[in-house]
PDB file of C-alpha atoms in Angstrom:
ATOM      1  CA  MET A   2     -44.752  15.998   7.440  1.00 64.00           C
ATOM      2  CA  LYS A   3     -43.934  12.755   9.282  1.00 67.00           C
ATOM      3  CA  ILE A   4     -43.868  10.855   6.009  1.00 68.00           C
ATOM      4  CA  VAL A   5     -41.399  13.298   4.446  1.00 54.00           C
ATOM      5  CA  ARG A   6     -39.199  13.184   7.561  1.00 60.00           C
ATOM      6  CA  ARG A   7     -39.226   9.380   7.588  1.00 58.00           C
ATOM      7  CA  PHE A   8     -38.440   9.301   3.870  1.00 53.00           C
ATOM      8  CA  VAL A   9     -35.496  11.679   4.329  1.00 48.00           C
ATOM      9  CA  LEU A  10     -34.186   9.579   7.243  1.00 48.00           C
ATOM     10  CA  LEU A  11     -34.578   6.420   5.158  1.00 47.00           C
ATOM     11  CA  VAL A  12     -32.631   7.983   2.268  1.00 43.00           C
ATOM     12  CA  ILE A  13     -29.856   9.143   4.605  1.00 49.00           C
ATOM     13  CA  ALA A  14     -29.644   5.719   6.246  1.00 48.00           C
ATOM     14  CA  THR A  15     -29.577   3.996   2.857  1.00 48.00           C
ATOM     15  CA  LEU A  16     -26.795   6.241   1.589  1.00 43.00           C
ATOM     16  CA  SER A  17     -24.818   5.811   4.811  1.00 46.00           C
ATOM     17  CA  LEU A  18     -25.048   2.044   4.601  1.00 45.00           C
ATOM     18  CA  SER A  19     -24.411   1.861   0.853  1.00 46.00           C
ATOM     19  CA  ALA A  20     -20.670   1.520   1.406  1.00 43.00           C
ATOM     20  CA  CYS A  21     -21.427  -1.644   3.349  1.00 45.00           C
ATOM     21  CA  MET A  22     -22.654  -3.247   0.153  1.00 47.00           C
ATOM     22  CA  LEU A  23     -19.336  -2.681  -1.592  1.00 56.00           C
ATOM     23  CA  SER A  24     -16.655  -5.279  -1.547  1.00 61.00           C
ATOM     24  CA  SER A  25     -12.922  -4.958  -1.932  1.00 71.00           C
ATOM     25  CA  SER A  26     -11.877  -5.203  -5.544  1.00 84.00           C
ATOM     26  CA  THR A  27      -9.348  -7.732  -6.740  1.00 93.00           C
ATOM     27  CA  VAL A  28      -5.717  -6.674  -6.799  1.00 95.00           C
ATOM     28  CA  ALA A  29      -4.528  -5.450 -10.187  1.00 94.00           C
ATOM     29  CA  VAL A  30      -0.866  -6.388 -10.704  1.00 94.00           C
ATOM     30  CA  LYS A  31       1.329  -4.658 -13.293  1.00 94.00           C
ATOM     31  CA  SER A  32       4.858  -6.036 -13.667  1.00 92.00           C
ATOM     32  CA  MET A  33       7.332  -3.462 -14.936  1.00 88.00           C
ATOM     33  CA  SER A  34      10.499  -5.530 -15.526  1.00 81.00           C
ATOM     34  CA  GLY A  35      10.183  -9.009 -14.238  1.00 79.00           C
ATOM     35  CA  GLY A  36       9.189  -8.128 -10.684  1.00 85.00           C
ATOM     36  CA  PRO A  37      11.180  -8.310  -7.461  1.00 93.00           C
ATOM     37  CA  THR A  38      13.538 -11.202  -6.719  1.00 92.00           C
ATOM     38  CA  GLY A  39      15.764 -12.380  -3.892  1.00 92.00           C
ATOM     39  CA  PRO A  40      15.383 -11.890  -0.152  1.00 93.00           C
ATOM     40  CA  ARG A  41      12.040 -10.487   0.957  1.00 95.00           C
ATOM     41  CA  VAL A  42      13.453  -7.440   2.721  1.00 93.00           C
ATOM     42  CA  VAL A  43      11.765  -4.098   2.058  1.00 95.00           C
ATOM     43  CA  THR A  44      11.615  -0.558   3.362  1.00 94.00           C
ATOM     44  CA  PHE A  45       9.015   2.157   2.950  1.00 94.00           C
ATOM     45  CA  LEU A  46      10.029   5.045   0.736  1.00 94.00           C
ATOM     46  CA  ASN A  47       7.169   7.403   1.565  1.00 94.00           C
ATOM     47  CA  PRO A  48       5.478   8.370   4.810  1.00 92.00           C
ATOM     48  CA  THR A  49       2.099   6.699   5.184  1.00 94.00           C
ATOM     49  CA  PRO A  50      -0.341   6.468   8.085  1.00 94.00           C
ATOM     50  CA  TYR A  51      -0.803   2.815   7.104  1.00 96.00           C
ATOM     51  CA  PHE A  52       2.782   1.732   7.848  1.00 95.00           C
ATOM     52  CA  PRO A  53       1.822  -0.448  10.869  1.00 95.00           C
ATOM     53  CA  GLU A  54      -1.010  -2.241   9.069  1.00 96.00           C
ATOM     54  CA  MET A  55       1.003  -2.869   5.897  1.00 97.00           C
ATOM     55  CA  ALA A  56       4.125  -3.911   7.840  1.00 97.00           C
ATOM     56  CA  GLU A  57       2.089  -6.421   9.853  1.00 97.00           C
ATOM     57  CA  ALA A  58       0.510  -7.896   6.710  1.00 97.00           C
ATOM     58  CA  LEU A  59       3.929  -8.145   5.028  1.00 98.00           C
ATOM     59  CA  ALA A  60       5.465  -9.853   8.085  1.00 97.00           C
ATOM     60  CA  GLU A  61       2.679 -12.448   7.965  1.00 97.00           C
ATOM     61  CA  ASN A  62       3.827 -13.253   4.402  1.00 96.00           C
ATOM     62  CA  GLY A  63       7.470 -13.722   5.395  1.00 97.00           C
ATOM     63  CA  PHE A  64       8.756 -10.223   4.589  1.00 97.00           C
ATOM     64  CA  THR A  65      11.246  -8.332   6.738  1.00 95.00           C
ATOM     65  CA  VAL A  66      10.263  -4.664   6.904  1.00 94.00           C
ATOM     66  CA  LYS A  67      12.940  -2.125   7.765  1.00 90.00           C
ATOM     67  CA  PRO A  68      11.658   1.260   8.894  1.00 81.00           C
ATOM     68  CA  MET A  69      14.212   3.256   6.898  1.00 73.00           C
ATOM     69  CA  ALA A  70      17.017   2.884   4.400  1.00 65.00           C
ATOM     70  CA  SER A  71      20.583   2.854   5.726  1.00 63.00           C
ATOM     71  CA  GLN A  72      22.495   6.107   5.881  1.00 59.00           C
ATOM     72  CA  GLN A  73      25.869   4.388   5.533  1.00 65.00           C
ATOM     73  CA  TYR A  74      28.143   5.920   2.894  1.00 65.00           C
ATOM     74  CA  VAL A  75      30.211   3.759   0.584  1.00 66.00           C
ATOM     75  CA  THR A  76      33.251   5.051  -1.289  1.00 72.00           C
ATOM     76  CA  GLN A  77      34.457   3.145  -4.308  1.00 69.00           C
ATOM     77  CA  ASN A  78      37.204   3.593  -6.871  1.00 74.00           C
ATOM     78  CA  GLU A  79      35.536   3.912 -10.269  1.00 71.00           C
ATOM     79  CA  GLY A  80      38.787   3.962 -12.256  1.00 77.00           C
ATOM     80  CA  GLU A  81      40.537   6.692 -14.200  1.00 80.00           C
ATOM     81  CA  GLY A  82      41.142   8.636 -10.995  1.00 78.00           C
ATOM     82  CA  LYS A  83      37.431   8.858 -10.135  1.00 75.00           C
ATOM     83  CA  ILE A  84      36.060   8.002  -6.720  1.00 72.00           C
ATOM     84  CA  GLY A  85      32.325   7.520  -6.320  1.00 65.00           C
ATOM     85  CA  GLN A  86      30.387   7.915  -3.095  1.00 61.00           C
ATOM     86  CA  TYR A  87      26.804   6.830  -2.514  1.00 58.00           C
ATOM     87  CA  ASN A  88      24.404   5.840   0.245  1.00 61.00           C
ATOM     88  CA  GLU A  89      24.320   2.101   0.705  1.00 61.00           C
ATOM     89  CA  ALA A  90      20.739   0.898   0.699  1.00 56.00           C
ATOM     90  CA  SER A  91      19.801  -1.386   3.556  1.00 70.00           C
ATOM     91  CA  THR A  92      17.308  -3.079   1.268  1.00 84.00           C
ATOM     92  CA  ARG A  93      17.115  -3.739  -2.424  1.00 88.00           C
ATOM     93  CA  TYR A  94      13.409  -2.920  -2.699  1.00 93.00           C
ATOM     94  CA  GLY A  95      11.385   0.003  -1.443  1.00 94.00           C
ATOM     95  CA  LEU A  96       7.625   0.307  -1.132  1.00 96.00           C
ATOM     96  CA  SER A  97       5.509   3.382  -1.755  1.00 97.00           C
ATOM     97  CA  LEU A  98       1.912   3.171  -0.545  1.00 97.00           C
ATOM     98  CA  PHE A  99      -0.622   5.732  -1.738  1.00 97.00           C
ATOM     99  CA  ALA A 100      -4.302   6.029  -0.775  1.00 97.00           C
ATOM    100  CA  THR A 101      -6.729   8.111  -2.823  1.00 97.00           C
ATOM    101  CA  PRO A 102     -10.059   8.658  -1.058  1.00 94.00           C
ATOM    102  CA  THR A 103     -13.353   7.644  -2.598  1.00 94.00           C
ATOM    103  CA  THR A 104     -16.764   8.985  -1.625  1.00 92.00           C
ATOM    104  CA  TYR A 105     -17.544   5.914   0.474  1.00 90.00           C
ATOM    105  CA  THR A 106     -17.208   5.653   4.221  1.00 89.00           C
ATOM    106  CA  CYS A 107     -17.746   2.599   6.362  1.00 89.00           C
ATOM    107  CA  ALA A 108     -20.964   2.503   8.308  1.00 86.00           C
ATOM    108  CA  LEU A 109     -20.639   2.420  12.080  1.00 86.00           C
ATOM    109  CA  THR A 110     -16.811   2.772  12.001  1.00 88.00           C
ATOM    110  CA  SER A 111     -14.305   5.551  11.423  1.00 89.00           C
ATOM    111  CA  HIS A 112     -12.805   3.798   8.378  1.00 92.00           C
ATOM    112  CA  ALA A 113     -13.272   4.639   4.709  1.00 93.00           C
ATOM    113  CA  VAL A 114     -12.862   3.143   1.254  1.00 94.00           C
ATOM    114  CA  TYR A 115      -9.808   4.188  -0.769  1.00 95.00           C
ATOM    115  CA  ASN A 116      -8.086   3.387  -4.037  1.00 97.00           C
ATOM    116  CA  PHE A 117      -4.742   1.999  -2.836  1.00 97.00           C
ATOM    117  CA  THR A 118      -1.594   1.817  -4.952  1.00 98.00           C
ATOM    118  CA  LEU A 119       1.502  -0.082  -3.799  1.00 98.00           C
ATOM    119  CA  MET A 120       4.599   0.571  -5.944  1.00 97.00           C
ATOM    120  CA  ILE A 121       7.719  -1.577  -5.558  1.00 97.00           C
ATOM    121  CA  THR A 122      10.993   0.099  -6.547  1.00 95.00           C
ATOM    122  CA  ASP A 123      14.349  -1.581  -7.127  1.00 91.00           C
ATOM    123  CA  ILE A 124      16.487   0.884  -5.172  1.00 87.00           C
ATOM    124  CA  ALA A 125      19.760  -0.347  -6.670  1.00 83.00           C
ATOM    125  CA  LYS A 126      18.518   0.359 -10.215  1.00 87.00           C
ATOM    126  CA  ASN A 127      16.181   3.230  -9.312  1.00 90.00           C
ATOM    127  CA  GLN A 128      13.433   1.483 -11.273  1.00 94.00           C
ATOM    128  CA  ILE A 129       9.789   0.677 -10.530  1.00 96.00           C
ATOM    129  CA  VAL A 130       9.384  -3.087 -10.887  1.00 97.00           C
ATOM    130  CA  LEU A 131       5.810  -3.737  -9.790  1.00 97.00           C
ATOM    131  CA  ILE A 132       2.584  -1.793  -9.231  1.00 97.00           C
ATOM    132  CA  LEU A 133      -0.341  -3.224  -7.264  1.00 97.00           C
ATOM    133  CA  LYS A 134      -3.745  -1.515  -7.133  1.00 97.00           C
ATOM    134  CA  GLN A 135      -6.827  -2.304  -5.111  1.00 97.00           C
ATOM    135  CA  LYS A 136      -9.969  -0.520  -3.983  1.00 95.00           C
ATOM    136  CA  GLY A 137     -10.963  -1.331  -0.423  1.00 94.00           C
ATOM    137  CA  SER A 138     -11.146  -0.161   3.153  1.00 94.00           C
ATOM    138  CA  ASP A 139      -8.382   1.097   5.407  1.00 94.00           C
ATOM    139  CA  GLY A 140      -9.683  -0.924   8.355  1.00 92.00           C
ATOM    140  CA  PRO A 141     -12.562  -3.095   9.563  1.00 90.00           C
ATOM    141  CA  CYS A 142     -15.655  -2.146   7.590  1.00 88.00           C
ATOM    142  CA  THR A 143     -18.734  -4.367   7.897  1.00 78.00           C
ATOM    143  CA  THR A 144     -18.598  -6.243   4.553  1.00 77.00           C
ATOM    144  CA  ILE A 145     -15.419  -4.734   3.095  1.00 84.00           C
ATOM    145  CA  LYS A 146     -12.108  -6.300   4.046  1.00 87.00           C
ATOM    146  CA  PRO A 147      -9.057  -4.101   4.634  1.00 93.00           C
ATOM    147  CA  VAL A 148      -6.701  -4.133   1.635  1.00 96.00           C
ATOM    148  CA  PHE A 149      -3.425  -4.713   3.483  1.00 97.00           C
ATOM    149  CA  PRO A 150      -3.547  -8.544   3.670  1.00 96.00           C
ATOM    150  CA  THR A 151      -4.608  -8.908   0.029  1.00 96.00           C
ATOM    151  CA  LEU A 152      -1.983  -6.441  -1.215  1.00 97.00           C
ATOM    152  CA  SER A 153       0.644  -8.317   0.794  1.00 97.00           C
ATOM    153  CA  ASP A 154      -0.540 -11.676  -0.585  1.00 97.00           C
ATOM    154  CA  ALA A 155      -0.372 -10.332  -4.159  1.00 97.00           C
ATOM    155  CA  LEU A 156       3.155  -8.991  -3.569  1.00 97.00           C
ATOM    156  CA  SER A 157       4.200 -12.334  -2.098  1.00 96.00           C
ATOM    157  CA  ASN A 158       2.811 -14.172  -5.137  1.00 95.00           C
ATOM    158  CA  ALA A 159       4.592 -11.796  -7.565  1.00 95.00           C
ATOM    159  CA  TRP A 160       7.965 -12.091  -5.775  1.00 95.00           C
ATOM    160  CA  HIS A 161      10.381 -14.447  -7.580  1.00 87.00           C
TER     161      HIS A 161
END
Protein backbone atom coordinates (compact mmCIF):
# COMPACT_ATOMS: atom_id res chain seq x y z
CA MET A 1 0.00 0.00 0.00
CA LYS A 2 2.89 2.37 0.78
CA ILE A 3 4.44 1.67 -2.60
CA VAL A 4 1.21 2.50 -4.45
CA ARG A 5 0.78 5.69 -2.40
CA ARG A 6 4.37 6.76 -3.09
CA PHE A 7 3.94 5.99 -6.79
CA VAL A 8 0.74 8.06 -6.96
CA LEU A 9 2.46 10.96 -5.16
CA LEU A 10 5.43 10.69 -7.53
CA VAL A 11 3.12 10.79 -10.57
CA ILE A 12 1.24 13.81 -9.19
CA ALA A 13 4.50 15.63 -8.42
CA THR A 14 5.87 14.83 -11.87
CA LEU A 15 2.75 16.11 -13.60
CA SER A 16 2.69 19.24 -11.43
CA LEU A 17 6.30 20.03 -12.26
CA SER A 18 6.01 19.14 -15.95
CA ALA A 19 5.11 22.72 -16.84
CA CYS A 20 8.46 23.74 -15.39
CA MET A 21 10.17 21.85 -18.19
CA LEU A 22 8.41 23.89 -20.86
CA SER A 23 9.95 26.99 -22.26
CA SER A 24 8.37 30.00 -23.88
CA SER A 25 8.01 29.54 -27.60
CA THR A 26 9.46 31.99 -30.08
CA VAL A 27 7.24 34.83 -31.22
CA ALA A 28 5.47 34.17 -34.51
CA VAL A 29 5.09 37.43 -36.47
CA LYS A 30 2.56 37.82 -39.29
CA SER A 31 2.64 41.14 -41.14
CA MET A 32 -0.69 42.06 -42.70
CA SER A 33 0.15 45.17 -44.75
CA GLY A 34 3.60 46.40 -44.13
CA GLY A 35 3.34 46.70 -40.35
CA PRO A 36 3.05 49.77 -38.15
CA THR A 37 5.02 52.94 -38.86
CA GLY A 38 5.56 56.35 -37.28
CA PRO A 39 5.47 57.36 -33.63
CA ARG A 40 5.35 54.49 -31.16
CA VAL A 41 2.13 55.56 -29.47
CA VAL A 42 -0.49 52.87 -28.84
CA THR A 43 -3.68 52.25 -26.92
CA PHE A 44 -5.38 49.04 -25.86
CA LEU A 45 -8.58 48.22 -27.69
CA ASN A 46 -9.78 45.39 -25.47
CA PRO A 47 -9.90 44.93 -21.71
CA THR A 48 -7.17 42.61 -20.49
CA PRO A 49 -5.95 41.70 -17.01
CA TYR A 50 -2.42 41.95 -18.44
CA PHE A 51 -2.56 45.68 -19.24
CA PRO A 52 0.00 46.66 -16.55
CA GLU A 53 2.52 43.99 -17.53
CA MET A 54 2.23 44.66 -21.27
CA ALA A 55 2.28 48.45 -20.80
CA GLU A 56 5.46 48.19 -18.71
CA ALA A 57 7.17 45.99 -21.31
CA LEU A 58 6.15 48.37 -24.11
CA ALA A 59 7.43 51.41 -22.18
CA GLU A 60 10.80 49.67 -21.80
CA ASN A 61 10.94 49.49 -25.62
CA GLY A 62 10.22 53.19 -26.09
CA PHE A 63 6.45 53.00 -26.62
CA THR A 64 3.97 55.48 -25.18
CA VAL A 65 0.87 53.65 -23.98
CA LYS A 66 -2.36 55.60 -23.66
CA PRO A 67 -5.04 53.97 -21.53
CA MET A 68 -7.90 54.83 -23.88
CA ALA A 69 -8.66 56.39 -27.23
CA SER A 70 -9.75 60.04 -27.29
CA GLN A 71 -13.44 60.84 -27.21
CA GLN A 72 -12.98 64.13 -29.06
CA TYR A 73 -15.35 64.63 -31.99
CA VAL A 74 -14.17 66.13 -35.25
CA THR A 75 -16.53 67.67 -37.80
CA GLN A 76 -15.34 68.06 -41.35
CA ASN A 77 -16.85 69.31 -44.59
CA GLU A 78 -16.81 66.41 -47.04
CA GLY A 79 -18.08 68.44 -50.01
CA GLU A 80 -21.36 68.41 -51.89
CA GLY A 81 -23.18 69.66 -48.80
CA LYS A 82 -22.08 66.71 -46.65
CA ILE A 83 -20.60 67.11 -43.20
CA GLY A 84 -18.86 64.15 -41.60
CA GLN A 85 -18.37 63.63 -37.89
CA TYR A 86 -16.11 61.05 -36.29
CA ASN A 87 -14.19 60.34 -33.10
CA GLU A 88 -10.62 61.51 -33.36
CA ALA A 89 -8.29 58.73 -32.32
CA SER A 90 -5.64 59.70 -29.81
CA THR A 91 -3.36 57.10 -31.34
CA ARG A 92 -2.91 55.65 -34.78
CA TYR A 93 -2.45 52.07 -33.55
CA GLY A 94 -4.44 49.97 -31.13
CA LEU A 95 -3.44 46.73 -29.45
CA SER A 96 -5.66 43.76 -28.68
CA LEU A 97 -4.17 41.17 -26.34
CA PHE A 98 -5.80 37.76 -26.04
CA ALA A 99 -4.78 34.84 -23.79
CA THR A 100 -6.05 31.32 -24.41
CA PRO A 101 -5.33 28.96 -21.51
CA THR A 102 -3.37 25.77 -21.94
CA THR A 103 -3.42 22.80 -19.58
CA TYR A 104 -0.13 23.83 -17.97
CA THR A 105 0.24 25.68 -14.71
CA CYS A 106 3.43 26.94 -13.14
CA ALA A 107 4.73 24.93 -10.23
CA LEU A 108 4.94 26.74 -6.91
CA THR A 109 3.32 29.95 -8.28
CA SER A 110 -0.17 31.11 -9.17
CA HIS A 111 0.77 31.71 -12.82
CA ALA A 112 -0.10 29.60 -15.85
CA VAL A 113 0.95 29.01 -19.44
CA TYR A 114 -1.19 30.57 -22.18
CA ASN A 115 -1.23 31.00 -25.94
CA PHE A 116 -0.98 34.79 -26.29
CA THR A 117 -2.00 36.74 -29.38
CA LEU A 118 -1.18 40.44 -29.79
CA MET A 119 -2.98 42.10 -32.73
CA ILE A 120 -1.99 45.59 -33.89
CA THR A 121 -4.73 47.57 -35.64
CA ASP A 122 -4.32 50.75 -37.68
CA ILE A 123 -7.22 52.69 -36.19
CA ALA A 124 -7.27 55.30 -38.95
CA LYS A 125 -7.74 52.60 -41.62
CA ASN A 126 -9.59 50.11 -39.42
CA GLN A 127 -7.15 47.43 -40.57
CA ILE A 128 -5.12 44.77 -38.75
CA VAL A 129 -1.47 45.35 -39.65
CA LEU A 130 0.41 42.86 -37.50
CA ILE A 131 -0.29 39.71 -35.47
CA LEU A 132 2.16 38.35 -32.90
CA LYS A 133 1.71 34.95 -31.25
CA GLN A 134 3.62 33.29 -28.45
CA LYS A 135 3.07 30.49 -25.96
CA GLY A 136 4.40 31.27 -22.50
CA SER A 137 3.60 32.20 -18.95
CA ASP A 138 1.63 35.15 -17.62
CA GLY A 139 4.16 35.77 -14.85
CA PRO A 140 7.24 34.36 -13.14
CA CYS A 141 7.27 30.60 -13.66
CA THR A 142 10.41 28.67 -12.71
CA THR A 143 11.91 27.99 -16.17
CA ILE A 144 9.33 29.76 -18.35
CA LYS A 145 9.74 33.47 -18.96
CA PRO A 146 6.69 35.74 -19.08
CA VAL A 147 5.73 36.61 -22.67
CA PHE A 148 5.30 40.36 -22.25
CA PRO A 149 8.95 41.42 -22.77
CA THR A 150 9.41 39.15 -25.79
CA LEU A 151 6.13 40.24 -27.39
CA SER A 152 7.14 43.87 -26.85
CA ASP A 153 10.60 43.24 -28.33
CA ALA A 154 9.05 41.59 -31.40
CA LEU A 155 6.64 44.51 -31.86
CA SER A 156 9.53 46.96 -31.52
CA ASN A 157 11.53 45.07 -34.16
CA ALA A 158 8.54 44.98 -36.56
CA TRP A 159 7.79 48.71 -36.18
CA HIS A 160 9.08 50.77 -39.14
